[in-house]
Short mmCIF file of C-alpha atoms and ligand atoms in Angstrom, two decimals:
data_model
loop_
_atom_site.label_atom_id
_atom_site.label_comp_id
_atom_site.label_asym_id
_atom_site.label_seq_id
_atom_site.Cartn_x
_atom_site.Cartn_y
_atom_site.Cartn_z
CA UNK A 661 98.06 105.02 141.04
CA UNK A 662 98.79 102.44 138.33
CA UNK A 663 102.25 100.92 138.62
CA UNK A 664 103.76 98.96 135.71
CA UNK A 665 107.19 97.32 135.57
CA UNK A 666 108.53 95.66 132.42
CA UNK A 667 111.99 94.18 131.82
CA UNK A 668 113.64 93.48 128.47
CA UNK A 669 117.08 92.36 127.36
CA UNK A 670 118.80 92.74 123.98
CA UNK A 671 122.02 92.82 122.06
CA UNK A 672 122.72 96.58 121.83
CA UNK A 673 125.33 98.28 123.99
CA UNK A 674 123.86 100.12 127.03
CA UNK A 675 125.09 103.44 125.59
CA UNK A 676 123.17 102.82 122.33
CA UNK A 677 120.04 102.00 124.29
CA UNK A 678 120.46 105.11 126.41
CA UNK A 679 121.01 107.38 123.36
CA UNK A 680 117.99 105.93 121.58
CA UNK A 681 115.67 106.37 124.56
CA UNK A 682 116.98 109.82 125.54
CA UNK A 683 115.46 111.02 122.26
CA UNK A 684 111.89 110.62 123.46
CA UNK A 685 110.55 111.39 119.95
CA UNK A 686 111.55 107.78 119.20
CA UNK A 687 108.70 106.66 121.44
CA UNK A 688 106.42 106.84 118.37
CA UNK A 689 108.43 104.01 116.81
CA UNK A 690 107.97 101.61 119.69
CA UNK A 691 104.86 102.57 121.66
CA UNK A 692 101.76 101.78 119.56
CA UNK A 693 99.64 104.17 121.64
CA UNK A 694 101.77 107.16 120.56
CA UNK A 695 100.48 108.66 117.32
CA UNK A 696 103.10 111.43 117.09
CA UNK A 697 106.01 112.76 119.16
CA UNK A 698 107.95 115.99 118.69
CA UNK A 699 110.75 117.72 120.57
CA UNK A 700 109.35 121.04 121.80
CA UNK A 701 112.80 122.54 122.48
CA UNK A 702 115.78 122.97 120.15
CA UNK A 703 119.29 121.78 120.79
CA UNK A 704 120.83 118.64 122.23
CA UNK A 705 118.92 116.37 124.62
CA UNK A 706 119.32 117.70 128.14
CA UNK A 707 117.57 117.87 131.48
CA UNK A 708 114.40 119.90 131.28
CA UNK A 709 113.88 119.25 127.57
CA UNK A 710 110.20 118.95 126.59
CA UNK A 711 108.48 116.55 124.22
CA UNK A 712 104.91 116.79 122.89
CA UNK A 713 103.08 113.49 122.44
CA UNK A 714 99.74 112.74 120.84
CA UNK A 715 98.44 109.42 122.16
CA UNK A 716 95.52 107.16 121.62
CA UNK A 717 94.18 105.76 124.90
CA UNK A 718 91.23 103.49 124.21
CA UNK A 719 89.05 105.47 121.81
CA UNK A 720 90.37 108.86 122.97
CA UNK A 721 93.13 110.91 121.44
CA UNK A 722 95.03 112.77 124.18
CA UNK A 723 97.96 115.21 124.16
CA UNK A 724 100.73 115.03 126.75
CA UNK A 725 103.85 117.04 127.44
CA UNK A 726 106.82 115.12 128.81
CA UNK A 727 109.89 116.60 130.50
CA UNK A 728 113.21 114.84 130.66
CA UNK A 729 113.64 115.29 134.40
CA UNK A 730 116.75 113.21 135.13
CA UNK A 731 119.56 111.68 133.10
CA UNK A 732 122.54 109.64 134.21
CA UNK A 733 124.25 108.31 131.07
CA UNK A 734 124.25 105.46 130.17
CA UNK A 735 122.28 104.12 133.15
CA UNK A 736 119.15 106.07 133.90
CA UNK A 737 116.54 108.33 132.31
CA UNK A 738 113.44 109.76 133.93
CA UNK A 739 110.57 111.42 132.04
CA UNK A 740 107.61 113.13 133.66
CA UNK A 741 104.49 113.52 131.53
CA UNK A 742 101.34 115.51 132.07
CA UNK A 743 98.05 115.37 130.16
CA UNK A 744 94.64 116.95 130.73
CA UNK A 745 93.49 114.35 133.25
CA UNK A 746 96.50 112.28 134.33
CA UNK A 747 100.25 112.36 134.85
CA UNK A 748 102.91 109.73 134.28
CA UNK A 749 106.43 109.09 135.53
CA UNK A 750 108.60 106.88 133.29
CA UNK A 751 111.82 105.61 134.90
CA UNK A 752 114.22 103.75 132.59
CA UNK A 753 117.13 101.84 134.10
CA UNK A 754 119.74 100.27 131.84
CA UNK A 755 122.55 97.96 132.88
CA UNK A 756 125.10 95.83 131.00
CA UNK A 757 124.17 92.16 130.58
CA UNK A 758 126.33 89.26 129.31
CA UNK A 759 125.06 89.62 125.71
CA UNK A 760 124.15 93.30 125.63
CA UNK A 761 121.86 95.13 128.00
CA UNK A 762 119.08 94.65 130.51
CA UNK A 763 116.45 97.37 130.79
CA UNK A 764 113.84 97.90 133.49
CA UNK A 765 111.04 100.29 132.49
CA UNK A 766 108.83 101.47 135.34
CA UNK A 767 105.76 103.60 134.73
CA UNK A 768 103.58 105.20 137.38
CA UNK A 769 100.29 106.72 136.22
CA UNK A 770 98.06 108.85 138.45
CA UNK A 771 94.74 110.47 137.62
CA UNK A 772 94.15 114.07 138.68
CA UNK A 773 90.39 114.00 139.15
CA UNK A 774 88.24 111.89 141.49
CA UNK A 775 86.33 110.63 138.42
CA UNK A 776 89.62 109.57 136.82
CA UNK A 777 90.74 107.82 140.01
CA UNK A 778 87.49 105.85 140.03
CA UNK A 779 88.28 104.71 136.45
CA UNK A 780 91.75 103.53 137.48
CA UNK A 781 90.76 99.94 138.14
CA UNK A 782 89.08 99.64 134.75
CA UNK A 783 91.87 101.19 132.62
CA UNK A 784 94.75 99.54 134.49
CA UNK A 785 94.30 96.34 132.50
CA UNK A 786 94.37 98.27 129.18
CA UNK A 787 97.44 100.25 130.20
CA UNK A 788 99.33 97.13 131.25
CA UNK A 789 98.49 95.48 127.92
CA UNK A 790 99.70 98.61 126.06
CA UNK A 791 102.92 98.64 128.08
CA UNK A 792 103.60 94.98 127.25
CA UNK A 793 103.03 95.68 123.55
CA UNK A 794 105.33 98.71 123.67
CA UNK A 795 108.05 96.66 125.37
CA UNK A 796 107.74 93.93 122.73
CA UNK A 797 108.28 96.58 120.04
CA UNK A 798 111.20 98.09 121.93
CA UNK A 799 112.78 94.66 122.27
CA UNK A 800 112.41 94.19 118.48
CA UNK A 801 114.14 97.51 117.87
CA UNK A 802 116.92 97.09 120.37
CA UNK A 803 117.21 93.39 120.65
CA UNK A 804 116.70 91.90 117.22
CA UNK A 805 114.01 90.64 114.96
CA UNK A 806 111.29 88.19 115.85
CA UNK A 807 111.17 87.25 112.17
CA UNK A 808 107.40 87.25 111.67
CA UNK A 809 105.90 88.82 108.57
CA UNK A 810 102.72 90.79 109.31
CA UNK A 811 99.80 88.95 107.73
CA UNK A 812 96.55 90.44 106.43
CA UNK A 813 93.69 89.76 108.86
CA UNK A 814 90.30 88.40 107.75
CA UNK A 815 89.07 92.02 107.83
CA UNK A 816 91.82 93.35 105.55
CA UNK A 817 91.32 90.45 103.11
CA UNK A 818 87.60 91.29 103.01
CA UNK A 819 88.38 94.99 102.63
CA UNK A 820 90.62 94.18 99.67
CA UNK A 821 87.75 92.36 97.97
CA UNK A 822 84.96 94.85 98.66
CA UNK A 823 85.58 98.39 97.54
CA UNK A 824 83.72 100.26 100.28
CA UNK A 825 85.35 98.75 103.39
CA UNK A 826 88.59 98.94 101.46
CA UNK A 827 88.20 102.70 101.13
CA UNK A 828 87.41 103.01 104.84
CA UNK A 829 90.84 101.48 105.42
CA UNK A 830 92.42 104.44 103.58
CA UNK A 831 91.19 106.85 106.27
CA UNK A 832 92.69 107.73 109.64
CA UNK A 833 90.33 105.17 111.21
CA UNK A 834 91.88 102.45 109.05
CA UNK A 835 95.32 103.49 110.22
CA UNK A 836 94.36 103.53 113.88
CA UNK A 837 92.67 100.16 113.64
CA UNK A 838 95.68 98.64 111.89
CA UNK A 839 98.10 100.10 114.39
CA UNK A 840 96.59 98.05 117.22
CA UNK A 841 97.95 94.81 115.82
CA UNK A 842 101.46 95.77 114.75
CA UNK A 843 103.85 93.36 116.33
CA UNK A 844 106.97 94.93 114.89
CA UNK A 845 108.54 98.34 114.99
CA UNK A 846 111.37 99.80 112.96
CA UNK A 847 114.91 99.40 114.10
CA UNK A 848 117.36 102.28 114.26
CA UNK A 849 118.72 103.30 110.85
CA UNK A 850 122.15 104.40 112.08
CA UNK A 851 124.74 103.99 109.33
CA UNK A 852 122.11 103.76 106.57
CA UNK A 853 122.01 106.45 103.88
CA UNK A 854 118.54 107.28 102.61
CA UNK A 855 117.75 109.12 99.40
CA UNK A 856 114.26 110.60 99.56
CA UNK A 857 112.48 112.41 96.73
CA UNK A 858 109.62 114.78 97.54
CA UNK A 859 110.84 115.38 101.09
CA UNK A 860 109.83 119.05 101.10
CA UNK A 861 106.13 118.59 101.74
CA UNK A 862 103.41 116.32 103.09
CA UNK A 863 104.20 112.65 103.47
CA UNK A 864 107.83 112.95 102.38
CA UNK A 865 108.54 115.67 104.91
CA UNK A 866 107.04 113.55 107.69
CA UNK A 867 109.06 110.53 106.51
CA UNK A 868 112.23 112.66 106.61
CA UNK A 869 111.58 113.46 110.29
CA UNK A 870 110.94 109.80 111.04
CA UNK A 871 114.17 108.68 109.29
CA UNK A 872 116.24 111.18 111.24
CA UNK A 873 114.57 110.13 114.50
CA UNK A 874 115.78 106.61 113.75
CA UNK A 875 119.32 107.89 113.19
CA UNK A 876 119.54 107.52 109.39
CA UNK A 877 121.69 109.76 107.15
CA UNK A 878 119.38 111.58 104.77
CA UNK A 879 119.77 113.13 101.33
CA UNK A 880 116.64 114.94 100.38
CA UNK A 881 115.78 115.80 96.77
CA UNK A 882 113.77 118.99 96.29
CA UNK A 883 113.02 121.14 93.26
CA UNK A 884 112.91 124.58 94.83
CA UNK A 885 116.32 125.55 96.30
CA UNK A 886 114.95 127.96 98.91
CA UNK A 887 112.13 125.71 100.07
CA UNK A 888 114.42 122.69 100.21
CA UNK A 889 117.11 124.55 102.18
CA UNK A 890 114.45 125.76 104.65
CA UNK A 891 113.10 122.23 105.14
CA UNK A 892 116.62 120.91 105.73
CA UNK A 893 117.26 123.67 108.27
CA UNK A 894 114.07 122.65 110.08
CA UNK A 895 115.08 118.97 110.02
CA UNK A 896 118.49 119.83 111.49
CA UNK A 897 116.80 121.89 114.20
CA UNK A 898 114.52 118.98 115.11
CA UNK A 899 117.34 116.41 115.02
CA UNK A 900 120.57 118.29 115.83
CA UNK A 901 122.74 115.18 115.75
CA UNK A 902 121.45 114.11 112.32
CA UNK A 903 123.32 114.04 109.03
CA UNK A 904 121.08 115.58 106.39
CA UNK A 905 121.86 117.26 103.08
CA UNK A 906 120.01 117.94 99.85
CA UNK A 907 120.10 117.93 96.06
CA UNK A 908 118.00 120.03 93.72
CA UNK A 909 116.25 118.56 90.68
CA UNK A 910 112.98 119.07 88.86
CA UNK A 911 111.97 115.44 88.62
CA UNK A 912 109.52 116.05 85.79
CA UNK A 913 112.60 116.57 83.54
CA UNK A 914 114.43 113.38 82.67
CA UNK A 915 117.63 115.28 81.83
CA UNK A 916 117.55 116.72 85.37
CA UNK A 917 117.00 113.21 86.80
CA UNK A 918 120.02 111.96 84.83
CA UNK A 919 122.18 114.85 86.14
CA UNK A 920 120.98 114.21 89.67
CA UNK A 921 121.93 110.53 89.43
CA UNK A 922 125.35 111.51 88.10
CA UNK A 923 125.94 113.83 91.05
CA UNK A 924 124.81 111.17 93.49
CA UNK A 925 127.03 108.51 91.92
CA UNK A 926 130.05 110.82 92.19
CA UNK A 927 129.56 111.05 95.96
CA UNK A 928 131.39 108.50 98.03
CA UNK A 929 129.56 105.66 99.74
CA UNK A 930 126.53 103.60 98.82
CA UNK A 931 122.87 104.52 99.03
CA UNK A 932 121.11 101.99 101.26
CA UNK A 933 117.52 103.11 100.82
CA UNK A 934 115.91 104.89 97.88
CA UNK A 935 112.42 106.31 98.40
CA UNK A 936 110.64 107.35 95.21
CA UNK A 937 108.04 109.51 96.91
CA UNK A 938 107.77 112.70 94.80
CA UNK A 939 104.54 112.70 92.85
CA UNK A 940 101.78 114.95 91.61
CA UNK A 941 98.34 114.96 89.99
CA UNK A 942 97.49 117.57 87.36
CA UNK A 943 93.99 118.64 86.32
CA UNK A 944 95.01 119.66 82.77
CA UNK A 945 97.08 117.76 80.25
CA UNK A 946 100.43 119.44 79.82
CA UNK A 947 103.66 118.24 78.30
CA UNK A 948 107.13 118.77 79.68
CA UNK A 949 109.69 120.44 77.39
CA UNK A 950 110.95 116.89 76.72
CA UNK A 951 107.54 115.99 75.25
CA UNK A 952 106.13 113.78 78.04
CA UNK A 953 102.74 114.18 79.66
CA UNK A 954 103.59 115.69 83.06
CA UNK A 955 102.08 112.98 85.30
CA UNK A 956 103.79 110.25 83.32
CA UNK A 957 107.12 112.09 83.55
CA UNK A 958 106.91 112.88 87.27
CA UNK A 959 105.18 109.83 88.69
CA UNK A 960 106.53 107.02 86.49
CA UNK A 961 109.42 107.83 84.14
CA UNK A 962 111.34 109.82 86.72
CA UNK A 963 111.36 107.10 89.44
CA UNK A 964 112.13 104.54 86.73
CA UNK A 965 115.13 106.49 85.46
CA UNK A 966 116.45 107.47 88.88
CA UNK A 967 116.27 103.87 90.11
CA UNK A 968 117.89 102.47 86.96
CA UNK A 969 120.76 104.97 87.14
CA UNK A 970 121.34 104.41 90.85
CA UNK A 971 121.33 100.62 90.71
CA UNK A 972 125.15 100.29 90.95
CA UNK A 973 125.14 102.54 94.02
CA UNK A 974 122.29 100.55 95.57
CA UNK A 975 123.87 97.20 94.80
CA UNK A 976 127.06 98.38 96.50
CA UNK A 977 125.08 98.64 99.75
CA UNK A 978 124.48 95.19 101.12
CA UNK A 979 120.75 94.74 101.63
CA UNK A 980 119.58 97.96 99.92
CA UNK A 981 115.88 98.76 99.68
CA UNK A 982 113.82 100.61 97.10
CA UNK A 983 110.43 101.92 98.22
CA UNK A 984 108.01 103.22 95.61
CA UNK A 985 105.17 105.39 96.88
CA UNK A 986 102.12 104.59 94.81
CA UNK A 987 98.46 105.37 95.51
CA UNK A 988 95.23 103.55 96.29
CA UNK A 989 93.94 105.39 93.21
CA UNK A 990 95.84 102.86 91.11
CA UNK A 991 93.15 100.27 91.94
CA UNK A 992 90.86 102.03 89.48
CA UNK A 993 93.06 101.70 86.38
CA UNK A 994 95.12 99.32 84.32
CA UNK A 995 98.21 100.24 82.34
CA UNK A 996 97.87 101.52 78.77
CA UNK A 997 101.14 100.50 77.13
CA UNK A 998 100.05 101.79 73.71
CA UNK A 999 99.24 105.27 75.05
CA UNK A 1000 101.53 106.01 78.00
CA UNK A 1001 101.60 109.67 77.04
CA UNK A 1002 97.79 109.99 77.21
CA UNK A 1003 97.37 111.29 73.68
CA UNK A 1004 94.08 109.48 73.11
CA UNK A 1005 90.69 110.24 74.64
CA UNK A 1006 89.67 113.12 76.88
CA UNK A 1007 92.34 113.80 79.48
CA UNK A 1008 91.37 113.18 83.10
CA UNK A 1009 93.95 114.01 85.80
CA UNK A 1010 93.01 111.29 88.32
CA UNK A 1011 93.04 108.70 85.50
CA UNK A 1012 96.50 109.76 84.30
CA UNK A 1013 97.70 109.67 87.92
CA UNK A 1014 96.17 106.24 88.59
CA UNK A 1015 97.72 104.79 85.42
CA UNK A 1016 101.16 106.09 86.36
CA UNK A 1017 100.83 104.77 89.93
CA UNK A 1018 99.60 101.40 88.61
CA UNK A 1019 102.70 101.34 86.39
CA UNK A 1020 104.92 102.04 89.40
CA UNK A 1021 103.50 99.01 91.22
CA UNK A 1022 104.19 96.81 88.17
CA UNK A 1023 107.75 98.16 87.96
CA UNK A 1024 108.22 97.33 91.64
CA UNK A 1025 107.19 93.73 91.00
CA UNK A 1026 109.49 93.42 87.98
CA UNK A 1027 112.48 94.96 89.78
CA UNK A 1028 111.83 92.81 92.83
CA UNK A 1029 112.25 89.68 90.71
CA UNK A 1030 115.32 91.04 88.89
CA UNK A 1031 117.15 92.45 91.90
CA UNK A 1032 116.61 89.61 94.35
CA UNK A 1033 119.97 88.07 93.44
CA UNK A 1034 121.70 91.43 94.00
CA UNK A 1035 120.42 91.58 97.57
CA UNK A 1036 118.21 94.61 96.85
CA UNK A 1037 114.60 94.41 98.03
CA UNK A 1038 111.88 96.40 96.28
CA UNK A 1039 108.58 97.46 97.83
CA UNK A 1040 105.55 99.42 96.70
CA UNK A 1041 103.14 100.99 99.16
CA UNK A 1042 100.29 103.40 99.38
CA UNK A 1043 99.83 105.80 102.27
CA UNK A 1044 96.01 105.91 102.41
CA UNK A 1045 94.30 109.31 102.21
CA UNK A 1046 96.56 111.87 103.80
CA UNK A 1047 96.08 115.54 104.68
CA UNK A 1048 98.86 117.12 102.60
CA UNK A 1049 99.29 120.30 100.54
CA UNK A 1050 99.44 118.05 97.46
CA UNK A 1051 96.03 116.47 98.08
CA UNK A 1052 94.49 119.82 98.96
CA UNK A 1053 95.66 121.54 95.77
CA UNK A 1054 95.17 118.67 93.31
CA UNK A 1055 91.74 117.43 94.47
CA UNK A 1056 90.15 120.36 96.39
CA UNK A 1057 86.59 118.99 96.23
CA UNK A 1058 87.58 115.53 97.45
CA UNK A 1059 89.80 117.14 100.09
CA UNK A 1060 86.91 119.19 101.52
CA UNK A 1061 84.63 116.15 101.54
CA UNK A 1062 86.93 113.73 103.33
CA UNK A 1063 89.06 116.14 105.36
CA UNK A 1064 87.85 114.93 108.79
CA UNK A 1065 88.81 111.39 107.81
CA UNK A 1066 92.28 112.12 106.45
CA UNK A 1067 95.39 110.69 108.03
CA UNK A 1068 98.14 112.95 109.30
CA UNK A 1069 101.35 113.08 107.21
CA UNK A 1070 103.07 111.13 110.01
CA UNK A 1071 100.49 108.37 109.72
CA UNK A 1072 100.82 108.37 105.92
CA UNK A 1073 104.61 108.12 106.19
CA UNK A 1074 104.60 105.34 108.77
CA UNK A 1075 104.68 102.41 106.35
CA UNK A 1076 107.46 104.05 104.28
CA UNK A 1077 109.63 104.32 107.39
CA UNK A 1078 108.71 100.83 108.50
CA UNK A 1079 109.58 99.36 105.08
CA UNK A 1080 112.92 101.18 105.22
CA UNK A 1081 113.82 100.06 108.71
CA UNK A 1082 112.11 96.83 109.65
CA UNK A 1083 114.32 93.74 109.42
CA UNK A 1084 111.40 91.57 108.40
CA UNK A 1085 110.29 93.93 105.59
CA UNK A 1086 113.81 93.68 104.15
CA UNK A 1087 113.31 89.98 103.65
CA UNK A 1088 110.20 90.44 101.48
CA UNK A 1089 110.15 91.30 97.80
CA UNK A 1090 107.75 93.03 95.43
CA UNK A 1091 104.75 93.33 97.74
CA UNK A 1092 102.26 96.19 97.86
CA UNK A 1093 101.81 97.56 101.39
CA UNK A 1094 99.30 99.59 103.34
CA UNK A 1095 99.71 100.02 107.09
CA UNK A 1096 102.66 97.60 107.37
CA UNK A 1097 100.57 94.82 105.83
CA UNK A 1098 100.87 93.37 102.31
CA UNK A 1099 97.69 94.06 100.35
CA UNK A 1100 96.12 92.98 97.11
CA UNK A 1101 97.09 94.84 93.93
CA UNK A 1102 93.70 94.36 92.24
CA UNK A 1103 90.15 94.82 93.47
CA UNK A 1104 88.24 95.92 90.36
CA UNK A 1105 87.60 93.77 87.28
CA UNK A 1106 89.48 94.71 84.12
CA UNK A 1107 92.47 96.30 85.86
CA UNK A 1108 94.83 93.32 85.67
CA UNK A 1109 97.33 93.47 82.80
CA UNK A 1110 98.08 90.33 80.83
CA UNK A 1111 101.66 89.07 80.57
CA UNK A 1112 101.82 90.51 77.04
CA UNK A 1113 100.57 93.92 78.22
CA UNK A 1114 103.13 93.95 80.99
CA UNK A 1115 105.91 93.17 78.52
CA UNK A 1116 104.70 95.88 76.13
CA UNK A 1117 104.48 98.32 79.04
CA UNK A 1118 108.07 97.65 80.08
CA UNK A 1119 109.28 97.98 76.51
CA UNK A 1120 107.39 101.28 76.11
CA UNK A 1121 108.85 102.74 79.33
CA UNK A 1122 112.35 101.61 78.37
CA UNK A 1123 111.98 103.18 74.93
CA UNK A 1124 110.93 106.53 76.40
CA UNK A 1125 113.77 106.78 78.91
CA UNK A 1126 116.45 105.21 76.69
CA UNK A 1127 117.85 108.59 75.50
CA UNK A 1128 118.54 109.53 79.14
CA UNK A 1129 120.26 106.35 80.30
N1 NAP B 1242 98.18 112.67 100.11
C1 NAP B 1242 97.56 111.54 99.78
O1 NAP B 1242 96.43 111.29 100.20
C2 NAP B 1242 98.25 110.54 98.89
C3 NAP B 1242 97.55 109.38 98.59
C4 NAP B 1242 98.15 108.42 97.79
C5 NAP B 1242 99.44 108.63 97.33
N2 NAP B 1242 100.10 109.77 97.63
C6 NAP B 1242 101.46 109.91 97.10
O2 NAP B 1242 102.33 110.28 98.14
C7 NAP B 1242 103.44 111.02 97.61
C8 NAP B 1242 103.60 112.31 98.39
O3 NAP B 1242 102.43 113.11 98.16
P1 NAP B 1242 101.89 114.21 99.17
O4 NAP B 1242 100.46 113.97 99.36
O5 NAP B 1242 102.79 114.32 100.35
O6 NAP B 1242 101.99 115.50 98.24
P2 NAP B 1242 102.76 116.89 98.40
O7 NAP B 1242 102.46 117.49 99.71
O8 NAP B 1242 102.41 117.69 97.18
O9 NAP B 1242 104.27 116.47 98.29
C9 NAP B 1242 104.78 116.04 97.05
C10 NAP B 1242 106.28 116.16 97.05
O10 NAP B 1242 106.77 115.84 95.72
C11 NAP B 1242 107.56 116.93 95.26
N3 NAP B 1242 107.47 117.08 93.82
C12 NAP B 1242 106.36 117.14 93.06
N4 NAP B 1242 106.69 117.35 91.77
C13 NAP B 1242 108.04 117.41 91.71
C14 NAP B 1242 108.99 117.62 90.69
N5 NAP B 1242 108.62 117.84 89.42
N6 NAP B 1242 110.30 117.63 91.00
C15 NAP B 1242 110.71 117.43 92.27
N7 NAP B 1242 109.87 117.24 93.31
C16 NAP B 1242 108.55 117.23 93.02
C17 NAP B 1242 106.99 118.15 95.96
O11 NAP B 1242 107.92 119.22 95.94
P3 NAP B 1242 107.44 120.71 96.34
O12 NAP B 1242 107.49 120.76 97.85
O13 NAP B 1242 108.47 121.58 95.71
O14 NAP B 1242 106.06 120.91 95.83
C18 NAP B 1242 106.75 117.58 97.35
O15 NAP B 1242 107.95 117.50 98.08
C19 NAP B 1242 103.12 111.24 96.13
O16 NAP B 1242 103.78 110.29 95.35
C20 NAP B 1242 101.62 111.01 96.07
O17 NAP B 1242 101.22 110.59 94.78
C21 NAP B 1242 99.53 110.74 98.40
#
């Protein structure tokens, strides 16, 4: 039997700590060994409730089912977990302390098989190290910020310079490697209102779950009323205490984006976090009824217009954040300010997509500089290669080829959630992130725009959206 005891203190009230930990799906935010956590039963948290965890122990990925076996609010929670070869008992004791709370987390781990028991001595060290890391993250969430900005390692710097190792970092292996060194975890988002586009599928849908698990209030933008309502129903089922609603807009139409912004501005209260996540890649060149090439409209003009129109609402929230979801594909292209609409040359979907996503990263840098004084931070990120319906339908050949290496939507969404919630991320501006680490924006020669090209690009985008402002 491996026995681990860790103690932390922090500034939250004991009741807040208790509520946060009673939702065991939050474990994925603070325990780096947990890849995903889901409630397996509906309804409020109660004795007997089950949670499914996918964990990485050493090089192995294991599934465990945890039961909430005892609860004594706001003092004590007990979870019992069982996997294929071992079981675990987590006892959490919370008491008031002069400046907040004191928490004692005790874990007992026992192996079921004689072979497992023989391994105990060897894995005990690893498990204790994992527990210490998890407690450090939990202290960051519940107790405040340790103020350190994650720095690229020598390996990530090298990966940024050399294309092939860089691409390996886009895979699930890259994510799992990066995850080992995360010192920080998100902090609860209670009281923060998040506007998320593209929350009905793939990465956005996973991000929506993660936001609600952290207690944020969510407004989801979808284009299909039935699909969007069904996703919201599912989100409410997963997080019964959550506040989540939706708006409908086809974001490839700038008039619809303008109407959406108007509706959102009429609502009371600020928007604290805007996630421009909706995006698509098209294999044929098509124009929207407004005369824009569809990728340009959906992936660049729409987030530009939505952000511009919501700026007053964002500025009203102290410390608002804008997160633009770009793509590693953008490394292959530079902006083409004289031909944003892709009228020249033979159309290629991935090229149109990469140009739009490159443009989104440039916009993020420009906004970051402009909005600093308004206390709004702007971030661009890319999720790596993620197994989503969007990737499968837009690049079926690539999808088949790399499928075993793709990240899960939860893994792809992780950096979005972290950028939304981490105190330290909120103090950065205009960086481009992968796996909670700022990364280079250029690896290939000829993709860097000159200052003149950047100015022309901004002028061209402004000209195109001007009729909708
Ligand atoms: N998957 C990857 O490997 C990968 C890699 C790099 C970047 N990304 C980026 O990550 C983001 C999410 O992509 P994903 O892979 O999760 O794709 P996905 O599964 O297709 O999800 C895309 C989301 O955007 C919404 N959307 C697309 N066009 C829209 C429109 N005209 N109006 C309103 N909503 C629209 C979709 O709505 P519906 O549900 O109605 O279709 C869906 O919710 C995108 O910006 C994508 O470019 C993905």
